Amino acid sequence: MGIILNLAILFLILLGIFTLYLLVFAIAGKVTNANTTTRTPKTQRKFAVFLPSYKEDKVILESAKKALIQDYPKALFDVIVIADSLKPETVAQLRELPITTYEVTFETSTKAKALNYAMAQLTEQYDIALILDADNIMATDFITKLNATFDLGYQVVQGHRTAKNTNSPTAILDAISEEINNHILRKGHRALGLSSALIGSGMAFDYALFVDVMSEINAIGGFDKELEMRLLKRGIVFDYIEDAFVYDEKVQNAEVFEKQRTRWIAAQFKYLKQNFASGVVHLFKGNIDYANKVFQALLPPRIILLGMLMFFAFVSIFSGDFNFKVLAWGQLVTLLFTFYISTPDFLKRLITWKEIMLLPSLFFRFIRAILKMGEAKKKFLHTPHDS
């Protein structure tokens, strides 16, 4: 019993490192203002707005139409849809819009292939590449705010991706998860001088840089993770704009949630394995940003961390060991506090017993996602969107 208890305490100490890491950046995000865009830009850059769309017939037309509604000069941004496996009638409707549409078919479809194909076809000269998901809707001032931030000398800028729907308990929890990540991994990191995490969409890059780094990427899933690692390894800093919004559809049922997280976890493990050794080397070379990103890949998903701490807190009641109880309950309270201060008030008000009772189910779906992540190495696991 003594050996098991000691092992449990050692494991809790490891979890404590992760919990403390999240707490530090959550507090930093609270005490320091994030970058906003009240400045007047010196230059108006030309944007290529990419909308890769794989089997997204339900949402791509609305997204493409809404992408055209910006308060930025229309001559200075082009909307480019990459239509992968869309229905012929959808492609026909896209071609009626004042956008560029490329129809593609790949043996194995990936976002990286779609983007590389489109960039190889374009003849226009662009300053900025802006990447959206097929379901994303930009706020009308989104490009204007991105443009202003590039005046500060950044080559990579992440916008504030937020939920456009909270119409189910799963969607509410997904929206909360996204905002916690925004607060800790983006706002909190920038507050302490580290790069914002990228999120796969609502992100913009110096065009020449993006073309260059994407030529090295052919990831099946999680292309944004590989993009992060490669750019941070080069010493490039990513900014985050809290008041530049792009609205993203949150998953509305647990089955889709599991599929999406399977893809995400597979990417996390893959890039941790590929970058762990070089992350340690670059830490001693002074590249804290890259080493920090590798450490982030060690972090368990937030719901898994919460579930493990709840388990240990429950077990500690019967252990009879005071130190074990303090360690388990102290970490659980710390993590809950971290989540609380990282969640916007409007989302806190949406939490009911339905959302709380759903958490155990999502925990076990996360476990299943980990066990099934081998699927994501072989093919792209598509997350369907409805609205």
XYZ file of C-alpha atoms in Angstrom:
387
model
C 0.000 0.000 0.000
C 2.899 2.347 0.826
C 4.449 1.877 -2.631
C 1.134 2.569 -4.384
C 0.596 5.693 -2.278
C 4.086 6.975 -3.062
C 3.549 6.375 -6.770
C 0.227 8.197 -6.604
C 1.898 11.165 -4.872
C 4.662 11.246 -7.506
C 2.044 11.214 -10.258
C 0.155 14.035 -8.548
C 3.359 16.068 -8.362
C 3.712 15.644 -12.145
C 0.110 16.763 -12.634
C 0.875 19.646 -10.303
C 3.467 20.962 -12.758
C 0.797 21.062 -15.469
C -1.765 22.663 -13.135
C 0.684 25.344 -12.002
C 1.631 26.063 -15.629
C -2.008 26.709 -16.528
C -2.563 28.824 -13.404
C 0.417 31.115 -14.079
C -0.736 31.973 -17.599
C -4.384 32.275 -16.523
C -3.413 34.894 -13.910
C -1.149 36.652 -16.434
C -4.084 36.919 -18.817
C -6.160 38.549 -16.082
C -3.672 41.156 -14.918
C -2.367 42.282 -18.314
C -4.322 43.693 -21.236
C -4.069 41.793 -24.522
C -3.108 43.448 -27.783
C -6.003 45.351 -29.338
C -6.179 47.372 -32.523
C -7.004 51.000 -31.909
C -3.972 52.168 -33.921
C -4.213 53.607 -37.433
C -2.212 51.459 -39.884
C 0.503 53.004 -42.016
C 0.065 50.469 -44.826
C -2.889 48.640 -46.341
C -1.760 45.186 -47.329
C -3.288 42.805 -49.855
C -4.841 39.694 -48.314
C -5.459 36.252 -49.761
C -8.342 34.824 -47.700
C -8.229 31.021 -47.981
C -11.303 28.883 -47.291
C -10.362 25.187 -47.681
C -13.585 23.199 -47.817
C -13.732 19.403 -47.632
C -17.293 18.038 -47.979
C -18.663 21.229 -46.406
C -21.613 21.816 -48.748
C -23.875 22.878 -45.850
C -21.770 25.839 -44.753
C -19.315 26.926 -47.440
C -21.701 29.117 -49.435
C -22.667 31.203 -46.422
C -19.033 31.454 -45.297
C -17.870 32.554 -48.753
C -20.610 35.189 -49.028
C -19.944 36.529 -45.523
C -16.186 36.619 -46.175
C -16.826 39.285 -48.800
C -18.462 41.588 -46.226
C -15.490 43.454 -44.778
C -14.891 47.135 -44.067
C -11.502 46.724 -45.766
C -11.018 47.964 -49.370
C -12.444 45.279 -51.672
C -9.521 45.609 -54.098
C -7.164 44.571 -51.305
C -8.536 41.145 -50.416
C -9.495 38.096 -52.459
C -11.569 35.199 -51.148
C -10.245 31.850 -52.380
C -12.299 28.691 -51.841
C -10.598 25.312 -52.330
C -13.506 22.993 -53.122
C -12.478 19.454 -52.180
C -15.165 16.801 -52.746
C -18.013 19.315 -52.875
C -21.210 18.600 -54.833
C -21.257 19.925 -58.428
C -24.212 22.199 -57.629
C -22.288 23.723 -54.693
C -19.264 24.395 -56.898
C -21.536 25.967 -59.522
C -23.021 28.324 -56.931
C -19.552 29.245 -55.668
C -18.469 30.133 -59.209
C -21.306 32.675 -59.386
C -19.776 34.638 -56.500
C -17.012 37.279 -56.927
C -14.436 34.902 -55.478
C -11.802 32.478 -56.779
C -12.808 28.804 -56.630
C -10.427 25.903 -57.187
C -11.977 22.457 -57.458
C -9.600 19.716 -56.266
C -9.586 15.973 -55.676
C -6.886 14.152 -53.738
C -6.414 10.462 -53.011
C -5.980 11.486 -49.366
C -7.430 14.923 -48.672
C -5.631 17.278 -46.292
C -5.823 20.995 -45.594
C -2.092 21.332 -46.332
C -2.514 19.840 -49.822
C -5.472 22.114 -50.536
C -3.612 25.253 -49.480
C -0.438 24.339 -51.357
C -2.441 23.628 -54.503
C -4.237 26.980 -54.351
C -1.062 28.961 -53.755
C 0.600 27.229 -56.706
C -2.237 28.404 -58.997
C -2.423 32.026 -57.878
C -0.726 34.646 -60.025
C -1.687 37.715 -57.957
C 0.859 39.188 -55.549
C -0.252 39.108 -51.912
C 1.196 40.442 -48.678
C -0.802 38.339 -46.207
C -2.272 34.830 -46.223
C -5.369 34.559 -44.017
C -6.563 31.029 -43.220
C -10.169 30.237 -42.306
C -12.137 27.032 -41.820
C -15.097 26.374 -44.099
C -17.579 27.229 -41.310
C -15.836 30.418 -40.132
C -17.502 33.829 -40.276
C -15.264 36.880 -39.854
C -16.389 39.982 -38.013
C -16.667 42.781 -40.566
C -13.572 44.545 -39.164
C -11.456 41.382 -38.929
C -9.114 42.073 -41.858
C -8.795 45.740 -40.874
C -7.609 44.763 -37.406
C -5.203 42.140 -38.723
C -3.713 44.664 -41.114
C -3.130 47.163 -38.306
C -1.301 44.551 -36.221
C 1.110 43.687 -39.026
C 2.314 47.312 -38.773
C 4.019 46.301 -35.523
C 6.403 44.061 -37.442
C 4.857 40.657 -36.716
C 4.898 37.980 -39.413
C 2.245 35.780 -37.779
C -0.976 36.979 -36.122
C -3.724 34.878 -34.514
C -7.212 36.350 -34.262
C -9.735 35.620 -31.527
C -11.698 32.577 -32.658
C -14.895 32.235 -30.681
C -18.148 30.269 -30.779
C -20.914 31.202 -33.178
C -23.301 28.675 -31.598
C -24.123 27.486 -28.080
C -27.194 25.466 -29.008
C -26.416 22.246 -27.118
C -24.606 21.223 -23.910
C -21.709 19.859 -25.996
C -21.454 23.128 -27.933
C -21.427 25.151 -24.683
C -18.615 23.037 -23.221
C -16.707 23.220 -26.506
C -17.101 27.015 -26.507
C -15.817 27.184 -22.918
C -12.838 24.998 -23.804
C -11.958 27.314 -26.697
C -12.154 30.443 -24.529
C -10.049 28.861 -21.776
C -7.404 28.122 -24.397
C -7.702 31.659 -25.761
C -7.150 33.096 -22.305
C -4.279 30.817 -21.238
C -2.449 29.867 -24.446
C -2.939 33.138 -26.296
C -3.701 36.128 -24.075
C -1.765 34.823 -21.068
C 1.246 33.847 -23.158
C 1.439 37.223 -24.887
C 1.157 38.916 -21.486
C 4.407 37.188 -20.451
C 6.171 37.832 -23.754
C 5.721 34.382 -25.308
C 4.062 33.580 -28.616
C 0.350 32.996 -28.917
C -0.719 29.472 -29.768
C -2.131 29.023 -33.258
C -5.554 27.456 -33.616
C -5.848 26.338 -37.249
C -8.055 29.167 -38.497
C -8.491 32.900 -38.034
C -4.716 33.130 -38.390
C -2.687 35.281 -40.783
C 0.874 35.079 -42.081
C 3.327 37.061 -44.115
C 2.514 35.585 -47.516
C 6.073 34.764 -48.638
C 6.798 33.154 -45.264
C 3.610 31.075 -45.439
C 4.359 29.823 -48.965
C 7.863 28.888 -47.884
C 6.958 26.963 -44.735
C 3.878 25.282 -46.241
C 6.057 23.814 -48.989
C 7.600 21.655 -46.225
C 4.264 20.467 -44.796
C 2.136 17.548 -45.927
C 0.439 16.639 -42.657
C -2.685 14.458 -42.746
C -4.085 16.154 -39.640
C -3.003 18.990 -37.396
C -1.178 20.984 -40.049
C -1.350 24.025 -37.759
C 0.664 22.147 -35.110
C 3.437 21.397 -37.583
C 3.247 24.988 -38.807
C 3.660 26.238 -35.217
C 6.642 24.026 -34.540
C 8.465 24.933 -37.745
C 7.933 28.683 -37.362
C 8.811 28.794 -33.663
C 11.924 26.766 -34.369
C 12.932 29.607 -36.709
C 12.474 32.085 -33.855
C 9.347 33.785 -35.253
C 6.986 35.361 -32.690
C 3.183 35.059 -33.020
C 0.923 37.886 -31.867
C -2.686 37.560 -30.692
C -5.454 40.147 -31.175
C -8.175 39.753 -28.577
C -10.649 42.118 -30.235
C -10.389 40.670 -33.775
C -13.157 38.070 -33.901
C -13.807 35.121 -36.178
C -16.834 32.961 -35.372
C -16.470 29.191 -35.447
C -19.099 26.458 -35.230
C -18.766 24.381 -32.062
C -19.494 20.655 -32.200
C -23.094 19.938 -31.240
C -22.984 16.289 -30.211
C -20.644 13.950 -28.367
C -19.941 11.677 -31.369
C -18.534 14.523 -33.467
C -16.668 15.782 -30.390
C -14.928 12.407 -30.084
C -13.945 12.328 -33.751
C -12.567 15.875 -33.619
C -10.561 15.192 -30.462
C -9.172 11.975 -31.954
C -7.643 14.063 -34.735
C -6.329 16.684 -32.323
C -4.763 14.192 -29.904
C -3.107 12.276 -32.745
C -1.516 15.511 -33.950
C -0.390 16.418 -30.431
C 1.351 13.070 -29.890
C 2.886 13.099 -33.359
C 4.484 16.520 -33.025
C 5.570 15.908 -29.431
C 7.452 12.831 -30.619
C 9.001 14.688 -33.551
C 10.040 17.781 -31.588
C 10.802 16.687 -28.024
C 14.567 16.214 -28.441
C 15.060 19.373 -30.486
C 12.866 21.279 -28.028
C 15.284 20.432 -25.215
C 18.252 21.451 -27.373
C 16.645 24.767 -28.342
C 15.792 25.487 -24.705
C 19.513 25.643 -23.934
C 20.052 27.749 -27.053
C 17.614 30.330 -25.669
C 14.617 29.599 -27.925
C 12.103 29.631 -25.078
C 9.106 29.960 -27.416
C 9.847 26.711 -29.237
C 10.716 24.830 -26.031
C 7.497 26.103 -24.457
C 5.460 24.838 -27.406
C 7.029 21.395 -27.030
C 6.158 21.463 -23.312
C 2.563 22.346 -24.228
C 2.414 19.136 -26.235
C 3.061 17.275 -22.948
C -0.021 18.814 -21.336
C -2.953 16.395 -21.053
C -6.274 17.659 -22.444
C -7.972 19.853 -19.860
C -10.912 17.495 -19.299
C -8.515 14.556 -18.806
C -6.527 16.568 -16.255
C -9.751 17.512 -14.468
C -10.967 13.905 -14.467
C -7.699 12.559 -13.062
C -7.606 15.147 -10.284
C -11.227 14.426 -9.360
C -10.377 10.713 -9.186
C -7.359 11.289 -6.938
C -9.309 13.712 -4.725
C -12.011 11.065 -4.247
C -9.481 8.303 -3.527
C -7.601 10.512 -1.071
C -10.665 10.600 1.207
C -10.117 6.909 1.971
C -6.311 6.944 1.943
C -5.783 8.195 5.477
C -2.738 10.153 4.284
C -2.925 13.904 5.007
C -0.283 14.930 2.435
C -2.060 12.970 -0.284
C -5.357 14.688 0.531
C -3.826 18.153 0.545
C -2.020 17.534 -2.750
C -5.076 16.078 -4.492
C -7.692 18.538 -3.247
C -5.358 21.521 -3.496
C -4.682 20.790 -7.166
C -8.330 20.170 -7.951
C -9.369 23.495 -6.409
C -6.479 25.249 -8.187
C -7.499 23.823 -11.559
C -11.162 24.736 -11.059
C -10.104 28.274 -10.097
C -7.929 28.442 -13.230
C -10.856 27.413 -15.420
C -13.168 29.852 -13.642
C -11.019 32.950 -14.172
C -10.307 31.900 -17.781
C -13.970 31.560 -18.770
C -15.862 34.660 -19.981
C -18.864 35.654 -17.886
C -21.335 35.185 -20.750
C -20.365 31.510 -20.980
C -20.430 30.993 -17.199
C -24.077 32.057 -17.282
C -24.866 29.258 -19.749
C -23.620 26.458 -17.480
C -26.416 24.306 -16.041
C -26.587 20.804 -14.613
C -26.914 19.484 -18.183
C -23.398 20.661 -19.011
C -21.965 19.460 -15.693
C -23.556 16.012 -16.058
C -22.129 15.740 -19.579
C -18.514 16.068 -18.369
C -18.037 12.387 -17.346
C -19.275 11.262 -20.762
C -16.867 13.605 -22.551
C -14.032 12.414 -20.292
C -14.549 8.816 -21.404
C -14.923 9.916 -25.024
C -11.538 11.585 -24.683
C -10.109 8.281 -23.414
C -11.612 6.536 -26.449
C -10.170 9.245 -28.690
C -6.694 8.502 -27.313
C -7.160 4.780 -27.955
C -8.368 5.442 -31.525
C -5.811 8.072 -32.525
C -4.120 5.583 -34.873
C -7.028 6.187 -37.273
C -6.057 9.830 -37.626
C -2.543 8.859 -38.775
C -3.961 7.102 -41.836
C -6.718 9.438 -42.992
C -8.148 12.895 -42.341
C -11.001 12.649 -39.823
C -13.495 15.195 -41.079
C -15.571 17.184 -38.576
C -18.931 17.923 -40.256
C -20.623 21.312 -39.752
C -24.308 22.125 -39.911
C -24.929 25.839 -39.440
